[in-house]
Amino acid sequence: MVKEIERAGIPVVHICTVTPISLTVGANRIVPAVAIPHPLGNPKLSRGEEKTLRRKIVQTALKALSTEVSDQTIFEVD
Amino acid sequence: MNKIKVVHYINQFFAQIGGEEMAHVPPEWRDGPVGPGLALGAAFGEEAQIIGTVICGDSYFNENVEQALDTILEMVRQHQPDLLIAGPAFNAGRYGVACGTVAKAAQDKLGVKAVTGMYVENPGADMFAQDVYIISTRNSAAGMRDAVSRMVPLAKKLVKGETIGASAQEGYLPRGVRVNLFEKERGSKRAVDMLVKKLKDQPFETEYPMPNFDRVAPQPAVQNINQAKVALVTSGGIVPFGNPDRIESSNASRYGRYDIDGLMDLEEGKWATAHGGYDPSYANQDADRVLPVDVMRELEMEGKIGSLFHFTYSTVGNGTAVKSSKAFAEDFVKELIQENVQAVILTST
């Protein structure tokens, strides 16, 4: 799906847990996620801390979308 | 037991009629083996006899498929063989297509068992691997001996109605057919053995070859993300509670399009996951853990993004065919473009 969106002309960022799959599939902007059953969350944290974590991941994704790339790039969450 | 009666199909080149300049010759019957048929006959030994050979020019066949096929099938039918062997065609494209066409027709229309042989990249291989047994050969006639040594045992099994083993054992091109079987070793042992071989740089054979993935060049960066309309898409199976579109928990055949206009948060009991490939309890408790609507809404209100597009698209990426996912996105991206969506965040589990 990532590739078809990009092929159609819209920049896309893939937030995913298993980044090697994303690389194999061919996503160009990739942000690593937390875990397979909760890619943008962590049930061990409080609701507030969890939302802060999610926000960091999404902001990394927005940064990735705003960054020129020439090849497949993984944007680590700070 | 009576000898197996075999008819062999070859082109003008292997019949030593000529090369490209003789590729226009129409179908011809000759009694007994011709060219590579001699090697085939030797490999069959006493068990089978090549009663005749059909020869046709590659261009003639491909330019007059229906007519050529009718004539060839009539020749085969008159001689009532138990088996038809076509080629091998190696990497000769037109020959490969002819071998596949003749083998399939003999099988489907005359009920004659058929085997052919080709190089994996022969276009005939793609066209017919699902329909007929195609022994995987080298890409030139230098591989004749190899090819014959695998075509003959497979052909004998077919005629005798014996069990045909997996493609890797018998040497034919995978037909896309899955068969249940018991392995001697359990999965964990096989996986570790493979990993050890991989670490030692030794050859190993995967049990699940990955499909070939193509590449798309990256789009330029979004210039002003704080003014951009951003859409959320997921393969994590987030759907309204009750899964109204009945998206399958694995090998999904469809995606859903859901209105998130004005939603601050994906609440428990209203949203859940349809995905069957991970523990759903965390996503069912809070679907924002997979599809971050809550954070996107905050960022929208703070002016960090222009707006959150009011539809989200979701499917289950669990054993879902590449072909299906591709078709889903090709479909919904039209709406994204029409609605001037400038960027997409796609989440996967």
CSV table of C-alpha atoms in Angstrom, one decimal:
chain,number,residue,atom,x,y,z
A,1,MET,CA,0.0,0.0,0.0
A,2,VAL,CA,2.9,2.3,0.9
A,3,LYS,CA,4.3,2.0,-2.6
A,4,GLU,CA,1.0,2.5,-4.4
A,5,ILE,CA,0.4,5.7,-2.5
A,6,GLU,CA,3.9,7.0,-3.3
A,7,ARG,CA,3.6,5.8,-6.9
A,8,ALA,CA,0.4,7.9,-7.2
A,9,GLY,CA,2.3,11.0,-6.2
A,10,ILE,CA,1.7,11.4,-2.4
A,11,PRO,CA,4.7,11.3,0.0
A,12,VAL,CA,4.1,8.6,2.6
A,13,VAL,CA,5.8,7.6,5.8
A,14,HIS,CA,5.5,4.0,7.1
A,15,ILE,CA,5.4,3.7,10.9
A,16,CYS,CA,6.0,0.0,11.5
A,17,THR,CA,7.5,-2.4,14.0
A,18,VAL,CA,9.3,-4.7,11.7
A,19,THR,CA,11.4,-2.3,9.7
A,20,PRO,CA,13.2,-5.0,7.7
A,21,ILE,CA,9.9,-5.9,6.2
A,22,SER,CA,9.2,-2.3,5.3
A,23,LEU,CA,12.7,-2.1,3.7
A,24,THR,CA,12.0,-5.3,1.7
A,25,VAL,CA,8.6,-4.1,0.6
A,26,GLY,CA,10.1,-0.8,-0.5
A,27,ALA,CA,8.9,2.0,1.8
A,28,ASN,CA,11.2,5.1,1.4
A,29,ARG,CA,10.4,6.9,4.7
A,30,ILE,CA,10.3,4.6,7.7
A,31,VAL,CA,9.8,5.3,11.4
A,32,PRO,CA,10.3,2.4,13.8
A,33,ALA,CA,7.4,1.6,16.1
A,34,VAL,CA,7.2,0.2,19.6
A,35,ALA,CA,5.8,-3.4,19.3
A,36,ILE,CA,3.7,-5.5,17.0
A,37,PRO,CA,0.4,-5.4,19.1
A,38,HIS,CA,0.9,-1.7,20.1
A,39,PRO,CA,3.0,0.0,17.5
A,40,LEU,CA,2.2,3.5,18.8
A,41,GLY,CA,1.7,2.8,22.4
A,42,ASN,CA,3.0,1.0,25.5
A,43,PRO,CA,0.4,-0.4,27.9
A,44,LYS,CA,3.0,-0.5,30.7
A,45,LEU,CA,3.1,3.3,30.8
A,46,SER,CA,0.4,5.6,32.3
A,47,ARG,CA,-2.1,7.0,29.8
A,48,GLY,CA,-0.4,10.3,29.9
A,49,GLU,CA,3.2,9.0,29.3
A,50,GLU,CA,1.8,6.7,26.6
A,51,LYS,CA,0.3,9.6,24.7
A,52,THR,CA,3.6,11.5,25.0
A,53,LEU,CA,5.4,8.5,23.5
A,54,ARG,CA,2.8,8.3,20.6
A,55,ARG,CA,3.2,12.0,20.0
A,56,LYS,CA,6.9,11.6,19.7
A,57,ILE,CA,6.6,8.9,17.1
A,58,VAL,CA,4.0,10.8,15.1
A,59,GLN,CA,6.2,14.0,15.2
A,60,THR,CA,9.1,11.9,13.9
A,61,ALA,CA,6.8,10.8,11.1
A,62,LEU,CA,6.0,14.4,10.2
A,63,LYS,CA,9.7,15.2,10.3
A,64,ALA,CA,10.3,12.3,7.9
A,65,LEU,CA,7.6,13.6,5.5
A,66,SER,CA,9.3,17.1,5.6
A,67,THR,CA,12.7,15.7,4.8
A,68,GLU,CA,14.1,15.1,1.3
A,69,VAL,CA,15.3,11.5,0.8
A,70,SER,CA,17.0,9.9,-2.2
A,71,ASP,CA,16.9,6.4,-0.9
A,72,GLN,CA,15.1,4.3,1.7
A,73,THR,CA,15.6,6.0,5.1
A,74,ILE,CA,14.8,5.0,8.7
A,75,PHE,CA,14.1,8.0,10.9
A,76,GLU,CA,14.8,7.0,14.5
A,77,VAL,CA,12.5,8.4,17.2
A,78,ASP,CA,14.5,10.6,19.6
B,1,MET,CA,2.8,-54.2,-18.8
B,2,ASN,CA,2.5,-52.6,-22.2
B,3,LYS,CA,5.0,-49.9,-23.1
B,4,ILE,CA,4.0,-46.3,-22.4
B,5,LYS,CA,3.2,-44.7,-25.8
B,6,VAL,CA,4.8,-41.3,-26.1
B,7,VAL,CA,4.4,-38.5,-28.6
B,8,HIS,CA,7.1,-35.8,-28.6
B,9,TYR,CA,6.6,-32.2,-29.6
B,10,ILE,CA,9.6,-30.2,-30.9
B,11,ASN,CA,10.3,-27.2,-33.0
B,12,GLN,CA,12.0,-26.9,-36.4
B,13,PHE,CA,15.4,-26.2,-34.8
B,14,PHE,CA,15.5,-29.3,-32.7
B,15,ALA,CA,14.2,-31.3,-35.7
B,16,GLN,CA,17.2,-30.0,-37.7
B,17,ILE,CA,15.0,-28.6,-40.3
B,18,GLY,CA,16.6,-25.2,-39.8
B,19,GLY,CA,16.8,-22.1,-37.6
B,20,GLU,CA,14.8,-18.8,-37.8
B,21,GLU,CA,14.6,-19.0,-41.6
B,22,MET,CA,12.6,-22.2,-41.3
B,23,ALA,CA,10.5,-21.1,-38.3
B,24,HIS,CA,7.5,-20.7,-40.6
B,25,VAL,CA,7.0,-24.5,-41.3
B,26,PRO,CA,3.6,-25.9,-40.4
B,27,PRO,CA,3.0,-29.0,-38.2
B,28,GLU,CA,4.4,-32.2,-39.5
B,29,TRP,CA,4.2,-35.8,-38.1
B,30,ARG,CA,7.2,-38.2,-38.2
B,31,ASP,CA,7.1,-41.8,-36.9
B,32,GLY,CA,9.6,-42.5,-34.1
B,33,PRO,CA,11.9,-40.2,-32.3
B,34,VAL,CA,13.7,-37.2,-33.8
B,35,GLY,CA,16.5,-35.1,-32.4
B,36,PRO,CA,16.2,-34.8,-28.6
B,37,GLY,CA,13.7,-37.7,-28.8
B,38,LEU,CA,16.6,-40.1,-29.1
B,39,ALA,CA,17.9,-39.0,-25.6
B,40,LEU,CA,14.4,-39.2,-24.2
B,41,GLY,CA,13.9,-42.6,-25.6
B,42,ALA,CA,17.2,-43.8,-24.1
B,43,ALA,CA,16.2,-42.5,-20.7
B,44,PHE,CA,12.8,-44.2,-20.8
B,45,GLY,CA,14.6,-47.5,-21.7
B,46,GLU,CA,12.2,-50.5,-22.1
B,47,GLU,CA,9.3,-48.8,-20.3
B,48,ALA,CA,8.2,-46.5,-23.0
B,49,GLN,CA,8.4,-46.0,-26.7
B,50,ILE,CA,8.4,-42.7,-28.6
B,51,ILE,CA,5.8,-43.6,-31.3
B,52,GLY,CA,6.1,-40.3,-33.1
B,53,THR,CA,7.2,-36.7,-33.2
B,54,VAL,CA,5.2,-33.6,-34.0
B,55,ILE,CA,7.4,-30.9,-35.5
B,56,CYS,CA,6.2,-27.3,-35.9
B,57,GLY,CA,8.0,-24.0,-36.7
B,58,ASP,CA,8.0,-21.6,-33.7
B,59,SER,CA,6.7,-18.6,-35.8
B,60,TYR,CA,4.1,-20.7,-37.5
B,61,PHE,CA,2.8,-21.9,-34.2
B,62,ASN,CA,2.7,-18.5,-32.5
B,63,GLU,CA,1.2,-16.7,-35.5
B,64,ASN,CA,-1.5,-19.3,-36.2
B,65,VAL,CA,-2.1,-20.7,-32.7
B,66,GLU,CA,-5.6,-22.0,-33.2
B,67,GLN,CA,-4.9,-23.6,-36.6
B,68,ALA,CA,-1.6,-25.1,-35.5
B,69,LEU,CA,-3.1,-26.4,-32.3
B,70,ASP,CA,-6.0,-28.1,-34.1
B,71,THR,CA,-3.7,-29.8,-36.5
B,72,ILE,CA,-1.3,-30.9,-33.8
B,73,LEU,CA,-4.0,-32.2,-31.5
B,74,GLU,CA,-5.5,-34.2,-34.4
B,75,MET,CA,-2.1,-35.8,-35.0
B,76,VAL,CA,-1.8,-36.6,-31.3
B,77,ARG,CA,-5.3,-37.9,-31.1
B,78,GLN,CA,-4.9,-40.3,-34.0
B,79,HIS,CA,-2.0,-42.0,-32.3
B,80,GLN,CA,-3.6,-42.2,-28.9
B,81,PRO,CA,-0.5,-41.9,-26.8
B,82,ASP,CA,-0.4,-42.2,-22.9
B,83,LEU,CA,2.0,-39.3,-22.7
B,84,LEU,CA,3.0,-36.1,-24.5
B,85,ILE,CA,6.4,-34.6,-23.9
B,86,ALA,CA,7.0,-31.1,-25.2
B,87,GLY,CA,10.5,-29.7,-25.6
B,88,PRO,CA,12.4,-28.9,-23.5
B,89,ALA,CA,12.4,-25.3,-24.7
B,90,PHE,CA,15.1,-23.9,-22.4
B,91,ASN,CA,14.9,-20.1,-22.8
B,92,ALA,CA,13.4,-20.0,-26.3
B,93,GLY,CA,10.3,-17.9,-25.8
B,94,ARG,CA,8.1,-18.8,-28.7
B,95,TYR,CA,9.1,-22.5,-28.4
B,96,GLY,CA,8.2,-22.3,-24.7
B,97,VAL,CA,4.8,-20.8,-25.4
B,98,ALA,CA,4.2,-23.5,-28.0
B,99,CYS,CA,5.3,-26.3,-25.6
B,100,GLY,CA,3.1,-25.0,-22.9
B,101,THR,CA,0.1,-24.5,-25.2
B,102,VAL,CA,0.4,-28.0,-26.7
B,103,ALA,CA,1.0,-29.7,-23.3
B,104,LYS,CA,-2.0,-28.0,-21.7
B,105,ALA,CA,-4.3,-28.8,-24.7
B,106,ALA,CA,-3.2,-32.4,-24.8
B,107,GLN,CA,-4.0,-32.7,-21.1
B,108,ASP,CA,-7.2,-30.7,-21.0
B,109,LYS,CA,-8.7,-31.7,-24.4
B,110,LEU,CA,-7.4,-35.2,-25.0
B,111,GLY,CA,-6.8,-36.4,-21.4
B,112,VAL,CA,-3.2,-37.2,-22.3
B,113,LYS,CA,-0.6,-36.8,-19.5
B,114,ALA,CA,1.9,-34.1,-20.4
B,115,VAL,CA,5.3,-32.8,-19.3
B,116,THR,CA,7.4,-30.0,-20.7
B,117,GLY,CA,10.6,-28.3,-19.7
B,118,MET,CA,11.7,-24.6,-19.7
B,119,TYR,CA,14.1,-22.1,-18.1
B,120,VAL,CA,12.3,-20.3,-15.3
B,121,GLU,CA,12.4,-16.9,-17.2
B,122,ASN,CA,10.9,-18.3,-20.4
B,123,PRO,CA,7.6,-16.5,-20.8
B,124,GLY,CA,5.9,-19.8,-21.4
B,125,ALA,CA,6.9,-20.7,-17.8
B,126,ASP,CA,4.9,-17.8,-16.3
B,127,MET,CA,2.0,-18.6,-18.6
B,128,PHE,CA,1.7,-22.4,-18.0
B,129,ALA,CA,3.4,-23.3,-14.7
B,130,GLN,CA,0.1,-23.5,-13.0
B,131,ASP,CA,-1.5,-25.7,-15.6
B,132,VAL,CA,1.2,-28.2,-16.7
B,133,TYR,CA,4.3,-29.8,-15.1
B,134,ILE,CA,7.2,-27.8,-16.4
B,135,ILE,CA,10.6,-29.2,-15.4
B,136,SER,CA,13.0,-26.3,-14.6
B,137,THR,CA,15.9,-26.4,-17.0
B,138,ARG,CA,19.0,-24.4,-17.7
B,139,ASN,CA,18.8,-21.6,-20.2
B,140,SER,CA,20.4,-23.3,-23.1
B,141,ALA,CA,20.4,-26.7,-24.9
B,142,ALA,CA,23.6,-27.5,-23.0
B,143,GLY,CA,21.2,-28.5,-20.2
B,144,MET,CA,19.5,-31.2,-22.3
B,145,ARG,CA,20.9,-34.1,-20.4
B,146,ASP,CA,19.9,-32.6,-17.0
B,147,ALA,CA,16.5,-31.8,-18.3
B,148,VAL,CA,15.8,-35.2,-19.7
B,149,SER,CA,17.0,-36.9,-16.5
B,150,ARG,CA,14.2,-35.1,-14.6
B,151,MET,CA,11.5,-35.0,-17.2
B,152,VAL,CA,11.5,-38.8,-17.7
B,153,PRO,CA,11.0,-39.8,-14.0
B,154,LEU,CA,8.3,-37.3,-13.5
B,155,ALA,CA,6.5,-38.3,-16.7
B,156,LYS,CA,6.6,-42.0,-15.7
B,157,LYS,CA,5.1,-41.2,-12.3
B,158,LEU,CA,2.3,-39.2,-14.0
B,159,VAL,CA,1.4,-42.0,-16.4
B,160,LYS,CA,1.5,-44.6,-13.7
B,161,GLY,CA,-0.6,-42.4,-11.4
B,162,GLU,CA,2.0,-42.3,-8.7
B,163,THR,CA,2.2,-39.5,-6.1
B,164,ILE,CA,4.1,-36.5,-7.5
B,165,GLY,CA,6.4,-35.0,-4.9
B,166,ALA,CA,6.9,-31.3,-4.2
B,167,SER,CA,8.3,-29.0,-6.9
B,168,ALA,CA,11.7,-28.8,-5.2
B,169,GLN,CA,12.0,-32.7,-5.1
B,170,GLU,CA,10.8,-33.4,-8.6
B,171,GLY,CA,12.4,-30.4,-10.2
B,172,TYR,CA,9.4,-28.8,-11.8
B,173,LEU,CA,8.5,-25.1,-11.6
B,174,PRO,CA,6.2,-24.4,-8.6
B,175,ARG,CA,2.6,-24.6,-9.6
B,176,GLY,CA,1.3,-22.5,-6.7
B,177,VAL,CA,-0.4,-25.6,-5.2
B,178,ARG,CA,-0.1,-26.2,-1.4
B,179,VAL,CA,-0.1,-29.7,-0.1
B,180,ASN,CA,-0.3,-30.7,3.6
B,181,LEU,CA,2.5,-33.0,4.7
B,182,PHE,CA,4.3,-34.2,7.8
B,183,GLU,CA,8.0,-33.2,8.0
B,184,LYS,CA,10.4,-35.4,9.8
B,185,GLU,CA,11.7,-32.5,11.9
B,186,ARG,CA,9.5,-30.0,13.7
B,187,GLY,CA,9.4,-26.4,12.5
B,188,SER,CA,11.6,-24.9,15.3
B,189,LYS,CA,14.4,-27.4,14.6
B,190,ARG,CA,14.2,-26.7,10.8
B,191,ALA,CA,14.2,-22.9,11.4
B,192,VAL,CA,17.3,-23.2,13.7
B,193,ASP,CA,19.1,-25.5,11.3
B,194,MET,CA,18.5,-22.9,8.5
B,195,LEU,CA,19.7,-20.1,10.7
B,196,VAL,CA,22.9,-21.9,11.6
B,197,LYS,CA,23.6,-22.6,7.9
B,198,LYS,CA,22.9,-18.9,7.1
B,199,LEU,CA,25.3,-17.8,9.8
B,200,LYS,CA,27.9,-20.1,8.5
B,201,ASP,CA,27.4,-18.8,5.0
B,202,GLN,CA,26.3,-22.3,3.9
B,203,PRO,CA,23.6,-22.8,1.3
B,204,PHE,CA,20.1,-23.4,2.7
B,205,GLU,CA,16.7,-23.6,1.2
B,206,THR,CA,13.9,-21.4,2.5
B,207,GLU,CA,10.5,-23.0,3.0
B,208,TYR,CA,8.7,-19.8,2.2
B,209,PRO,CA,10.3,-17.8,-0.7
B,210,MET,CA,9.5,-14.1,-0.6
B,211,PRO,CA,7.8,-12.7,-3.7
B,212,ASN,CA,9.8,-10.1,-5.7
B,213,PHE,CA,9.1,-6.6,-4.6
B,214,ASP,CA,9.5,-3.7,-7.0
B,215,ARG,CA,10.7,-0.2,-6.1
B,216,VAL,CA,9.2,3.3,-6.2
B,217,ALA,CA,11.3,6.4,-6.1
B,218,PRO,CA,10.6,8.6,-3.1
B,219,GLN,CA,8.3,11.7,-3.5
B,220,PRO,CA,9.8,15.1,-2.7
B,221,ALA,CA,9.4,16.2,0.9
B,222,VAL,CA,6.3,18.1,2.0
B,223,GLN,CA,7.2,21.8,2.1
B,224,ASN,CA,4.8,23.1,4.8
B,225,ILE,CA,3.6,20.2,6.9
B,226,ASN,CA,1.8,22.7,9.2
B,227,GLN,CA,-0.5,23.5,6.2
B,228,ALA,CA,-0.8,20.1,4.7
B,229,LYS,CA,-3.8,17.8,4.7
B,230,VAL,CA,-2.6,14.5,6.1
B,231,ALA,CA,-4.4,11.1,5.9
B,232,LEU,CA,-4.0,8.1,8.2
B,233,VAL,CA,-4.0,4.6,6.7
B,234,THR,CA,-3.3,1.3,8.4
B,235,SER,CA,-2.7,-2.4,7.8
B,236,GLY,CA,-3.3,-3.0,11.5
B,237,GLY,CA,-7.0,-3.7,11.0
B,238,ILE,CA,-8.6,-0.9,13.0
B,239,VAL,CA,-12.3,-0.8,12.3
B,240,PRO,CA,-15.5,0.5,14.0
B,241,PHE,CA,-16.5,-2.0,16.7
B,242,GLY,CA,-18.3,-5.0,15.1
B,243,ASN,CA,-16.3,-4.8,11.9
B,244,PRO,CA,-19.1,-3.5,9.7
B,245,ASP,CA,-17.3,-4.3,6.4
B,246,ARG,CA,-16.4,-7.8,7.7
B,247,ILE,CA,-12.7,-7.4,6.8
B,248,GLU,CA,-11.2,-10.9,7.2
B,249,SER,CA,-8.7,-11.5,10.0
B,250,SER,CA,-6.2,-12.9,7.6
B,251,ASN,CA,-5.7,-12.7,3.8
B,252,ALA,CA,-8.0,-9.8,3.6
B,253,SER,CA,-10.0,-9.4,0.4
B,254,ARG,CA,-11.1,-5.8,1.1
B,255,TYR,CA,-10.4,-2.6,3.0
B,256,GLY,CA,-12.6,-0.2,4.9
B,257,ARG,CA,-13.0,3.5,4.7
B,258,TYR,CA,-14.1,5.2,7.9
B,259,ASP,CA,-15.2,8.6,8.8
B,260,ILE,CA,-13.1,10.1,11.7
B,261,ASP,CA,-14.4,13.7,11.2
B,262,GLY,CA,-14.4,15.5,14.5
B,263,LEU,CA,-13.3,12.4,16.5
B,264,MET,CA,-10.8,13.3,19.3
B,265,ASP,CA,-9.9,9.8,20.1
B,266,LEU,CA,-10.7,6.1,19.2
B,267,GLU,CA,-12.6,5.0,22.2
B,268,GLU,CA,-12.7,1.5,23.6
B,269,GLY,CA,-15.9,-0.3,22.7
B,270,LYS,CA,-16.3,1.9,19.6
B,271,TRP,CA,-13.2,0.9,17.7
B,272,ALA,CA,-11.3,-2.4,17.6
B,273,THR,CA,-9.0,-4.4,15.5
B,274,ALA,CA,-10.0,-7.1,13.0
B,275,HIS,CA,-6.4,-8.3,12.6
B,276,GLY,CA,-5.9,-12.0,13.4
B,277,GLY,CA,-2.1,-11.9,13.4
B,278,TYR,CA,-1.4,-10.2,16.8
B,279,ASP,CA,-2.9,-10.2,20.3
B,280,PRO,CA,-5.8,-7.8,19.8
B,281,SER,CA,-6.2,-6.8,23.5
B,282,TYR,CA,-4.1,-3.7,23.4
B,283,ALA,CA,-5.6,-2.3,20.3
B,284,ASN,CA,-9.1,-3.1,21.5
B,285,GLN,CA,-8.4,-1.2,24.7
B,286,ASP,CA,-7.2,1.8,22.8
B,287,ALA,CA,-7.1,1.7,19.0
B,288,ASP,CA,-5.0,4.9,19.0
B,289,ARG,CA,-2.1,2.6,19.8
B,290,VAL,CA,-2.4,1.5,16.2
B,291,LEU,CA,-4.1,4.4,14.5
B,292,PRO,CA,-3.0,7.6,16.3
B,293,VAL,CA,-6.2,9.7,15.7
B,294,ASP,CA,-5.9,11.3,19.2
B,295,VAL,CA,-2.4,12.7,18.6
B,296,MET,CA,-3.1,13.7,15.1
B,297,ARG,CA,-6.2,15.7,16.3
B,298,GLU,CA,-4.0,17.5,18.9
B,299,LEU,CA,-1.4,18.3,16.3
B,300,GLU,CA,-4.1,19.6,14.0
B,301,MET,CA,-5.5,21.9,16.7
B,302,GLU,CA,-2.0,23.2,17.6
B,303,GLY,CA,-1.4,24.0,13.9
B,304,LYS,CA,1.4,21.5,13.5
B,305,ILE,CA,-0.4,20.0,10.6
B,306,GLY,CA,-2.9,21.7,8.3
B,307,SER,CA,-5.7,19.2,8.8
B,308,LEU,CA,-6.4,15.5,9.4
B,309,PHE,CA,-8.2,14.1,6.4
B,310,HIS,CA,-11.7,13.0,7.5
B,311,PHE,CA,-11.5,9.5,6.1
B,312,THR,CA,-9.1,6.8,7.3
B,313,TYR,CA,-8.5,3.6,5.3
B,314,SER,CA,-7.9,0.3,7.0
B,315,THR,CA,-7.2,-3.3,6.1
B,316,VAL,CA,-5.7,-6.4,7.7
B,317,GLY,CA,-2.1,-7.0,6.7
B,318,ASN,CA,-2.0,-10.6,7.9
B,319,GLY,CA,-1.0,-13.0,5.1
B,320,THR,CA,-2.7,-10.7,2.7
B,321,ALA,CA,-1.5,-11.1,-0.9
B,322,VAL,CA,0.7,-8.4,-2.3
B,323,LYS,CA,-1.7,-8.2,-5.2
B,324,SER,CA,-4.6,-7.5,-2.9
B,325,SER,CA,-2.9,-4.7,-0.9
B,326,LYS,CA,-1.7,-3.1,-4.1
B,327,ALA,CA,-5.3,-3.1,-5.5
B,328,PHE,CA,-6.7,-1.6,-2.2
B,329,ALA,CA,-4.2,1.3,-2.3
B,330,GLU,CA,-4.6,1.8,-6.0
B,331,ASP,CA,-8.3,2.2,-5.3
B,332,PHE,CA,-8.3,4.6,-2.3
B,333,VAL,CA,-5.4,6.7,-3.4
B,334,LYS,CA,-7.7,8.1,-6.2
B,335,GLU,CA,-9.8,9.7,-3.5
B,336,LEU,CA,-6.8,11.0,-1.6
B,337,ILE,CA,-5.6,12.7,-4.8
B,338,GLN,CA,-9.1,14.1,-5.6
B,339,GLU,CA,-9.3,15.5,-2.0
B,340,ASN,CA,-5.9,17.1,-2.2
B,341,VAL,CA,-4.3,15.0,0.5
B,342,GLN,CA,-0.6,16.0,0.6
B,343,ALA,CA,0.8,13.4,2.9
B,344,VAL,CA,0.0,10.0,4.3
B,345,ILE,CA,1.0,8.3,7.5
B,346,LEU,CA,0.6,4.5,7.2
B,347,THR,CA,0.9,2.4,10.3
B,348,SER,CA,1.6,-1.3,10.4
B,349,THR,CA,1.9,-3.7,13.3
